[in-house]
Short mmCIF file of C-alpha atoms in Angstrom, two decimals:
data_model
loop_
_atom_site.label_atom_id
_atom_site.label_comp_id
_atom_site.label_asym_id
_atom_site.label_seq_id
_atom_site.Cartn_x
_atom_site.Cartn_y
_atom_site.Cartn_z
CA MET A 215 45.28 -12.71 46.42
CA HIS A 216 41.21 -12.78 48.30
CA GLY A 217 40.74 -9.45 48.39
CA ALA A 218 41.55 -9.10 44.73
CA TRP A 219 38.78 -11.94 44.01
CA VAL A 220 36.21 -10.86 46.06
CA LEU A 221 36.87 -7.10 43.48
CA LEU A 222 36.54 -9.13 40.40
CA ILE A 223 32.94 -10.97 41.66
CA LEU A 224 31.66 -7.63 42.61
CA LEU A 225 32.74 -6.00 39.57
CA GLU A 226 31.31 -8.69 38.11
CA GLU A 227 27.90 -8.89 39.08
CA GLY A 228 27.83 -4.71 38.73
CA PHE A 229 28.28 -5.29 35.24
CA ALA A 230 25.41 -7.80 35.01
CA LEU A 231 23.18 -5.24 37.09
CA ALA A 232 24.09 -2.40 33.82
CA GLN A 233 23.22 -5.09 31.74
CA LYS A 234 20.00 -5.68 32.69
CA THR A 235 19.35 -2.43 33.65
CA ARG A 236 19.55 -1.02 29.68
CA GLU A 237 17.86 -4.09 28.81
CA LEU A 238 14.82 -2.51 31.25
CA GLN A 239 15.24 0.85 29.82
CA ASN A 240 14.94 -0.72 26.02
CA VAL A 241 11.13 0.29 25.85
CA ASP A 242 9.26 0.47 23.04
CA ASP A 243 8.70 4.27 21.99
CA THR A 244 4.96 3.64 21.01
CA SER A 245 4.53 1.86 24.20
CA LYS A 246 5.89 5.14 26.03
CA ASN A 247 3.58 7.72 23.93
CA ASN A 248 0.14 5.39 24.44
CA GLY A 249 1.12 4.65 28.09
CA GLN A 250 -1.61 2.03 27.58
CA CYS A 251 -0.08 -0.47 26.27
CA GLY A 252 1.35 -2.63 28.83
CA THR A 253 5.44 -2.37 29.53
CA TRP A 254 7.66 -3.75 26.24
CA ILE A 255 11.01 -4.47 26.45
CA ARG A 256 13.33 -5.82 23.74
CA ASN A 257 17.23 -6.98 23.47
CA SER A 258 18.58 -8.83 20.69
CA ASN A 259 17.71 -12.48 21.87
CA GLY A 260 14.33 -11.65 22.79
CA GLY A 261 12.06 -9.73 25.03
CA LEU A 262 8.73 -9.40 26.97
CA PHE A 263 5.06 -7.39 26.95
CA THR A 264 2.65 -7.52 29.18
CA SER A 265 -1.24 -6.67 29.47
CA PRO A 266 -1.62 -3.33 30.73
CA ASN A 267 -1.10 -2.72 34.23
CA TYR A 268 -0.26 -6.38 34.58
CA PRO A 269 -0.12 -8.36 36.99
CA ASN A 270 -2.98 -5.81 38.07
CA THR A 271 -6.56 -6.31 36.07
CA TYR A 272 -6.26 -4.39 32.47
CA PRO A 273 -7.96 -1.49 31.82
CA PRO A 274 -11.52 -1.43 29.26
CA ASN A 275 -11.01 -0.73 25.84
CA ARG A 276 -7.87 -0.61 25.24
CA GLU A 277 -5.80 -1.85 21.33
CA CYS A 278 -2.89 -2.55 21.95
CA VAL A 279 -0.45 -3.87 18.33
CA TYR A 280 3.02 -5.29 18.74
CA ILE A 281 4.89 -6.51 15.63
CA LEU A 282 7.36 -8.55 15.64
CA GLU A 283 10.48 -9.17 13.66
CA ALA A 284 13.31 -11.54 13.72
CA ARG A 285 16.27 -11.51 11.89
CA PRO A 286 16.40 -14.23 8.53
CA ARG A 287 16.44 -17.62 9.15
CA LEU A 288 14.82 -17.10 12.29
CA ARG A 289 11.64 -17.31 13.48
CA ILE A 290 9.84 -16.16 16.56
CA GLN A 291 8.55 -17.86 19.77
CA LEU A 292 5.64 -16.53 22.32
CA ALA A 293 5.85 -18.36 25.85
CA PHE A 294 2.70 -17.13 27.73
CA ASP A 295 3.08 -17.03 31.92
CA LYS A 296 0.68 -19.37 33.28
CA THR A 297 0.04 -16.26 35.20
CA TYR A 298 -2.33 -15.53 32.86
CA TYR A 299 -6.75 -14.77 32.24
CA ILE A 300 -8.16 -12.80 29.92
CA GLU A 301 -12.77 -12.57 29.81
CA PRO A 302 -13.55 -16.05 28.04
CA SER A 303 -16.34 -15.84 25.29
CA PHE A 304 -17.45 -17.90 22.50
CA GLU A 305 -15.10 -17.82 19.51
CA CYS A 306 -13.50 -15.12 21.76
CA ARG A 307 -15.68 -12.15 20.22
CA PHE A 308 -15.37 -9.98 23.16
CA ASP A 309 -11.69 -9.40 24.94
CA HIS A 310 -9.03 -11.44 23.54
CA ILE A 311 -5.18 -11.89 22.18
CA GLU A 312 -5.10 -12.20 18.55
CA VAL A 313 -1.41 -13.00 16.53
CA ARG A 314 -0.83 -12.96 13.02
CA ASP A 315 1.99 -15.63 11.40
CA GLY A 316 3.48 -12.30 9.02
CA PRO A 317 4.23 -8.41 9.36
CA PHE A 318 0.16 -7.13 8.85
CA GLY A 319 -2.65 -7.57 10.95
CA PHE A 320 -3.95 -9.38 6.87
CA SER A 321 -1.55 -11.94 7.37
CA PRO A 322 -2.59 -15.52 8.24
CA LEU A 323 -4.39 -16.44 12.02
CA ILE A 324 -2.39 -18.13 13.72
CA ASN A 325 -5.14 -18.39 16.85
CA ARG A 326 -7.45 -15.73 19.35
CA PHE A 327 -6.80 -16.28 23.28
CA CYS A 328 -8.73 -15.87 25.90
CA GLY A 329 -10.65 -17.46 28.89
CA PRO A 330 -8.85 -18.75 31.96
CA LYS A 331 -6.40 -21.70 30.31
CA SER A 332 -2.35 -19.76 28.94
CA PRO A 333 -1.71 -20.41 25.26
CA GLY A 334 1.18 -21.86 26.26
CA VAL A 335 3.73 -21.63 23.23
CA VAL A 336 3.53 -20.41 19.62
CA THR A 337 5.54 -19.98 16.73
CA SER A 338 5.53 -18.21 13.84
CA THR A 339 6.74 -19.69 10.32
CA GLY A 340 8.54 -16.69 9.28
CA ARG A 341 10.51 -13.88 10.87
CA PHE A 342 7.19 -11.54 11.61
CA MET A 343 4.58 -11.71 13.93
CA TRP A 344 1.19 -9.59 14.23
CA ILE A 345 0.37 -9.64 17.73
CA LYS A 346 -2.76 -7.30 18.85
CA PHE A 347 -4.71 -7.09 22.43
CA THR A 348 -8.00 -6.10 22.61
CA SER A 349 -11.06 -5.29 25.50
CA ASP A 350 -14.02 -3.70 25.86
CA GLU A 351 -16.26 -1.81 27.68
CA GLU A 352 -16.73 -3.95 30.83
CA LEU A 353 -15.68 -7.34 32.63
CA GLU A 354 -11.58 -7.41 32.91
CA GLY A 355 -9.18 -10.18 33.91
CA LEU A 356 -5.74 -10.45 34.79
CA GLY A 357 -4.22 -10.28 31.25
CA PHE A 358 -1.43 -11.78 29.97
CA ARG A 359 2.63 -11.65 30.08
CA ILE A 360 4.62 -13.16 27.51
CA LYS A 361 8.32 -13.58 26.39
CA TYR A 362 8.99 -14.26 23.40
CA ALA A 363 12.46 -15.18 21.68
CA PHE A 364 14.47 -16.02 18.12
CA ILE A 365 14.92 -19.75 17.58
CA ALA A 366 16.44 -21.05 14.37
CA ASP A 367 14.57 -21.30 11.16
CA PRO A 368 14.68 -25.13 10.27
CA ASP A 369 13.44 -24.87 6.62
CA PHE A 370 15.48 -22.20 5.72
CA HIS A 371 17.48 -23.18 2.77
CA LEU A 372 20.34 -21.69 1.39
CA HIS A 373 20.73 -20.65 -3.02
CA VAL A 374 23.88 -21.53 -5.03
CA GLY A 375 26.32 -19.67 -3.78
CA GLY A 376 25.11 -19.34 0.40
CA LEU A 377 22.97 -16.27 -1.39
CA LEU A 378 19.87 -15.99 1.87
CA ASN A 379 16.09 -16.26 1.35
CA PRO A 380 15.43 -12.97 -0.07
CA ILE A 381 12.74 -11.38 2.63
CA PRO A 382 10.35 -9.95 0.03
CA ASP A 383 9.41 -5.91 0.82
CA CYS A 384 6.28 -4.88 -1.81
CA GLN A 385 5.02 -2.21 0.29
CA PHE A 386 3.88 1.47 -1.85
CA GLU A 387 3.28 5.16 -0.49
CA ILE A 388 1.34 7.44 -1.56
CA SER A 389 -0.54 10.67 -0.59
CA GLY A 390 -1.77 14.10 -1.68
CA SER A 391 -5.55 15.16 -2.68
CA ASP A 392 -5.23 12.81 -5.67
CA GLY A 393 -3.08 9.88 -7.62
CA ILE A 394 -2.77 6.53 -9.24
CA ILE A 395 -2.31 3.55 -8.11
CA ARG A 396 -1.29 0.84 -10.41
CA SER A 397 0.19 -3.10 -10.28
CA SER A 398 2.76 -1.62 -12.66
CA GLN A 399 4.57 -0.32 -10.12
CA VAL A 400 5.46 -3.88 -8.92
CA GLU A 401 7.82 -5.03 -12.13
CA GLU A 402 9.28 -1.07 -12.48
CA ALA A 403 10.55 -0.52 -8.53
CA GLN A 404 11.96 -4.81 -9.03
CA LYS A 405 9.95 -5.24 -5.99
CA ILE A 406 9.01 -9.15 -7.29
CA LYS A 407 11.05 -11.73 -9.21
CA THR A 408 9.72 -13.04 -12.22
CA GLY A 409 7.55 -15.76 -11.63
CA ASP A 410 6.77 -15.16 -7.41
CA ALA A 411 3.66 -14.55 -5.85
CA LEU A 412 2.69 -11.33 -6.08
CA ASP A 413 1.38 -9.77 -2.48
CA CYS A 414 1.94 -6.12 -2.22
CA ILE A 415 0.01 -3.31 -0.77
CA TRP A 416 -0.21 0.23 -1.20
CA THR A 417 -0.88 2.62 1.89
CA VAL A 418 -2.70 5.86 0.77
CA ARG A 419 -3.05 8.69 3.26
CA GLY A 420 -4.93 11.99 2.65
CA PRO A 421 -5.02 15.20 3.60
CA PRO A 422 -6.12 15.84 7.36
CA LYS A 423 -9.71 15.20 8.21
CA SER A 424 -10.26 13.94 4.70
CA LYS A 425 -11.81 11.16 3.32
CA ILE A 426 -10.41 9.00 0.14
CA TYR A 427 -12.99 8.00 -2.51
CA LEU A 428 -10.96 5.12 -4.84
CA ARG A 429 -12.67 4.46 -8.92
CA PHE A 430 -11.08 1.94 -10.89
CA MET A 431 -9.68 2.85 -14.36
CA GLU A 432 -8.75 -0.83 -14.95
CA TYR A 433 -9.11 -3.43 -13.58
CA GLN A 434 -8.61 -7.80 -14.91
CA MET A 435 -8.16 -11.16 -12.92
CA GLU A 436 -6.15 -13.50 -14.84
CA HIS A 437 -8.31 -16.62 -12.72
CA SER A 438 -11.60 -14.36 -11.87
CA ASN A 439 -13.75 -15.77 -9.25
CA GLU A 440 -10.56 -17.70 -7.87
CA CYS A 441 -9.94 -15.57 -4.51
CA LYS A 442 -7.21 -18.10 -3.80
CA LYS A 443 -4.73 -17.33 -6.74
CA ASN A 444 -5.61 -13.22 -7.02
CA PHE A 445 -7.39 -10.85 -5.67
CA VAL A 446 -7.36 -6.94 -4.55
CA ALA A 447 -8.66 -5.56 -0.86
CA VAL A 448 -9.41 -2.50 0.20
CA TYR A 449 -9.23 -1.64 3.89
CA ASP A 450 -10.87 1.08 5.48
CA GLY A 451 -8.72 2.69 8.27
CA SER A 452 -5.53 0.01 8.73
CA SER A 453 -4.39 -3.34 7.37
CA ALA A 454 -7.08 -5.05 9.75
CA ILE A 455 -8.90 -7.74 9.23
CA GLU A 456 -12.21 -6.01 10.85
CA ASN A 457 -11.05 -3.32 8.70
CA LEU A 458 -11.66 -4.62 5.35
CA LYS A 459 -13.97 -3.17 3.35
CA ALA A 460 -13.82 -5.21 0.45
CA LYS A 461 -12.49 -7.55 -1.75
CA PHE A 462 -12.37 -8.04 -5.35
CA CYS A 463 -11.35 -11.21 -7.47
CA SER A 464 -14.49 -11.63 -10.30
CA THR A 465 -14.78 -10.34 -13.35
CA VAL A 466 -15.72 -6.40 -12.47
CA ALA A 467 -14.68 -3.69 -9.44
CA SER A 468 -16.79 -1.55 -8.07
CA ASP A 469 -15.98 2.32 -7.02
CA VAL A 470 -15.09 2.27 -3.29
CA MET A 471 -15.66 5.07 -0.51
CA LEU A 472 -13.86 5.10 2.56
CA GLU A 473 -14.63 6.58 5.95
CA ASN A 474 -11.09 7.56 6.83
CA GLY A 475 -8.42 9.35 5.59
CA VAL A 476 -5.81 6.56 5.27
CA GLY A 477 -6.31 3.49 3.10
CA VAL A 478 -4.44 0.19 2.09
CA VAL A 479 -5.14 -1.58 -1.05
CA ARG A 480 -3.90 -5.21 -0.78
CA MET A 481 -3.27 -7.32 -3.97
CA TRP A 482 -2.71 -11.26 -4.22
CA ALA A 483 -2.01 -12.92 -7.06
CA ASP A 484 0.16 -16.00 -6.82
CA GLU A 485 2.87 -17.81 -9.08
CA ASN A 486 0.08 -18.84 -12.16
CA SER A 487 -1.72 -15.51 -12.32
CA ARG A 488 0.53 -12.69 -12.37
CA LEU A 489 -1.00 -11.32 -15.71
CA SER A 490 -3.11 -9.72 -13.29
CA ARG A 491 -3.51 -6.16 -12.94
CA PHE A 492 -5.45 -2.96 -11.35
CA ARG A 493 -5.05 0.71 -12.01
CA MET A 494 -7.13 2.52 -9.44
CA LEU A 495 -7.80 6.64 -8.94
CA PHE A 496 -7.95 7.82 -5.43
CA THR A 497 -9.24 11.40 -4.67
CA SER A 498 -9.56 13.14 -1.83
CA PHE A 499 -12.53 14.85 0.28
CA VAL A 500 -14.53 16.31 2.63
CA ASP A 501 -18.13 16.52 3.96
CA PRO A 502 -20.36 19.43 2.76
CA PRO A 503 -20.54 22.26 3.42
CA CYS A 504 -17.38 22.88 0.94
CA SER A 505 -15.02 25.84 1.43
CA SER A 506 -14.32 28.41 -1.06
CA ASN A 507 -11.05 26.08 -1.98
CA THR A 508 -13.21 23.42 -2.63
CA PHE A 509 -15.80 21.95 -4.84
CA PHE A 510 -19.11 20.45 -4.54
CA CYS A 511 -19.41 16.74 -6.61
CA HIS A 512 -23.57 17.23 -5.90
CA SER A 513 -22.86 13.45 -4.21
CA ASN A 514 -21.86 14.62 -0.69
CA MET A 515 -18.05 15.23 -1.76
CA CYS A 516 -15.71 18.39 -1.84
CA ILE A 517 -12.74 18.21 -3.43
CA ASN A 518 -10.02 20.44 -4.15
CA ASN A 519 -10.33 23.58 -6.77
CA SER A 520 -6.65 21.94 -8.20
CA LEU A 521 -8.69 19.10 -9.49
CA VAL A 522 -11.61 20.68 -11.59
CA CYS A 523 -10.91 20.25 -15.74
CA ASN A 524 -7.69 18.81 -15.02
CA GLY A 525 -9.09 15.71 -17.66
CA ILE A 526 -9.68 12.68 -14.81
CA GLN A 527 -12.99 12.19 -13.37
CA ASN A 528 -12.47 13.06 -9.26
CA CYS A 529 -16.40 13.49 -8.81
CA VAL A 530 -18.70 10.00 -8.54
CA TYR A 531 -20.56 11.96 -11.63
CA PRO A 532 -18.30 13.88 -13.91
CA TRP A 533 -19.50 16.86 -12.42
CA ASP A 534 -16.02 18.51 -12.25
CA GLU A 535 -15.52 17.76 -15.78
CA ASN A 536 -18.54 18.69 -17.49
CA HIS A 537 -18.33 22.88 -18.21
CA CYS A 538 -14.40 22.88 -19.11
CA LYS A 539 -14.63 23.97 -22.66
CA GLU A 540 -15.75 27.75 -21.47
CA LYS A 541 -12.44 27.62 -19.10
CA ARG A 542 -10.02 26.23 -21.54
CA GLY A 543 -11.18 28.26 -24.65
CA LYS A 544 -8.75 31.10 -24.70
CA GLY A 545 -8.58 31.13 -28.91
CA LEU A 546 -7.14 28.82 -31.48
CA PHE A 547 -3.86 29.29 -30.56
CA HIS A 548 -4.31 28.09 -26.91
CA GLN A 549 -5.97 25.20 -27.78
CA ILE A 550 -3.34 23.81 -30.26
CA THR A 551 -1.14 21.98 -28.13
CA LYS A 552 3.04 20.81 -28.26
CA THR A 553 1.43 17.59 -29.72
CA HIS A 554 -1.11 19.57 -32.62
CA GLY A 555 1.72 21.70 -33.31
CA THR A 556 4.21 19.01 -34.19
CA VAL A 557 1.84 17.69 -36.25
CA ILE A 558 0.54 20.39 -38.38
CA GLY A 559 4.61 21.62 -38.88
CA VAL A 560 5.44 18.01 -40.05
CA SER A 561 2.60 18.40 -42.43
CA THR A 562 3.15 21.42 -43.85
CA GLY A 563 7.17 20.19 -44.27
CA VAL A 564 5.72 17.54 -46.32
CA VAL A 565 3.33 19.47 -48.51
CA LEU A 566 6.25 22.28 -49.20
CA VAL A 567 8.63 19.50 -50.42
CA LEU A 568 6.36 17.92 -52.95
CA PHE A 569 5.32 21.66 -54.17
CA ILE A 570 8.91 21.89 -54.77
CA ILE A 571 9.48 18.57 -56.53
CA SER A 572 6.67 19.30 -58.83
CA ILE A 573 8.05 22.24 -59.95
CA LEU A 574 11.83 20.88 -60.67
CA VAL A 575 9.96 18.19 -62.52
CA GLN A 576 8.16 20.63 -64.85
CA MET A 577 11.57 22.88 -65.36
CA LYS A 578 13.12 19.64 -67.02
CA GLN A 579 10.41 18.63 -69.38
CA PRO A 580 11.68 18.96 -72.40
CA ARG A 581 9.54 22.21 -74.25
CA LYS A 582 7.36 21.85 -77.46
CA LYS A 583 9.53 23.67 -80.46
CA VAL A 584 7.00 26.73 -81.77
CA VAL A 585 7.27 26.97 -85.61
CA ALA A 586 6.27 30.55 -86.74
CA ARG A 587 4.73 31.33 -89.62
CA ARG A 588 4.97 34.59 -91.09
CA PRO A 589 2.17 35.64 -93.36
CA VAL A 590 1.42 35.69 -96.61
CA PHE A 591 0.70 38.52 -98.94
CA ASN A 592 -0.21 39.07 -102.07
CA LYS A 593 0.92 41.79 -104.44
CA SER A 594 -2.11 43.14 -104.59
CA GLY A 595 -2.18 43.46 -100.86
#
């Protein structure tokens, strides 16, 4: 009996050890591939992540991003270890760890941390957290170790019938040589319910080694010059706040030239600004000299030849659409579109029907009697 009890204890310890080993092996694939962003261990109850080389000094010129997601009705709680040191600086402008309350680089900032004192415990207000660690080229420190756990959301309430509060997921992906970004996609895809605030992002990806040119074709903010109520923001390369290229909330929006092949467009409109809208053309381009399959825009842009004479101005100035009549002039029948042909056919049919009706009307009218008079001849004649 005693031997059986010892065997049971050994089995339990072996199971616990195996479970711990599996948890330690559950490292994020991104961290594995990067090899410079420290350890990231995750399991159903939470996990931990560290600065690179922790507990040794972290390396210079590193940028590590962690995005944490909890299940609905839960929040995220970070617990910093006391063994902590990040190069101190005014407003943490150099080495720092940045924590945001949401899944994006433009989500509300909770705080930036640096220096010798551990931040302690940090808690989100929702089910997402965006965390970035940055080090510059000099004066490295020990770094950090953070444990995170999922805790109950005290502000969670059930709707009538016990349905969960919906988690908004208003994201769109678009790529290619050109394309249209438009706010009307939100209603068409039913991403946001009527009466809710709108917070959506469009990620634009051009071909490799390309840049992106953005031009507004339509733009209207319901509450002009009130950026807290509605705006359109453009990011160059990623959604990180430092990559903000332009932000529009007034009556006019200008063109934007991005230096990267990835751009992020974000639209925010509160519950009272849902009539705000925009439509934007994006065009991928490369710097001169232009290759044989590209067209020179005379504005330091080389666009794909397929965009020339497509009826849309893809260049900054309309060089790509200026000399298109000669290319399209292949005779009268080639210039007649399907719409024009339909209009001409209908018009011809109407005229023919009216002509037939007029003939029938004339045939039914009574004819005038013609009195034939015989010539009168006298005897002498």
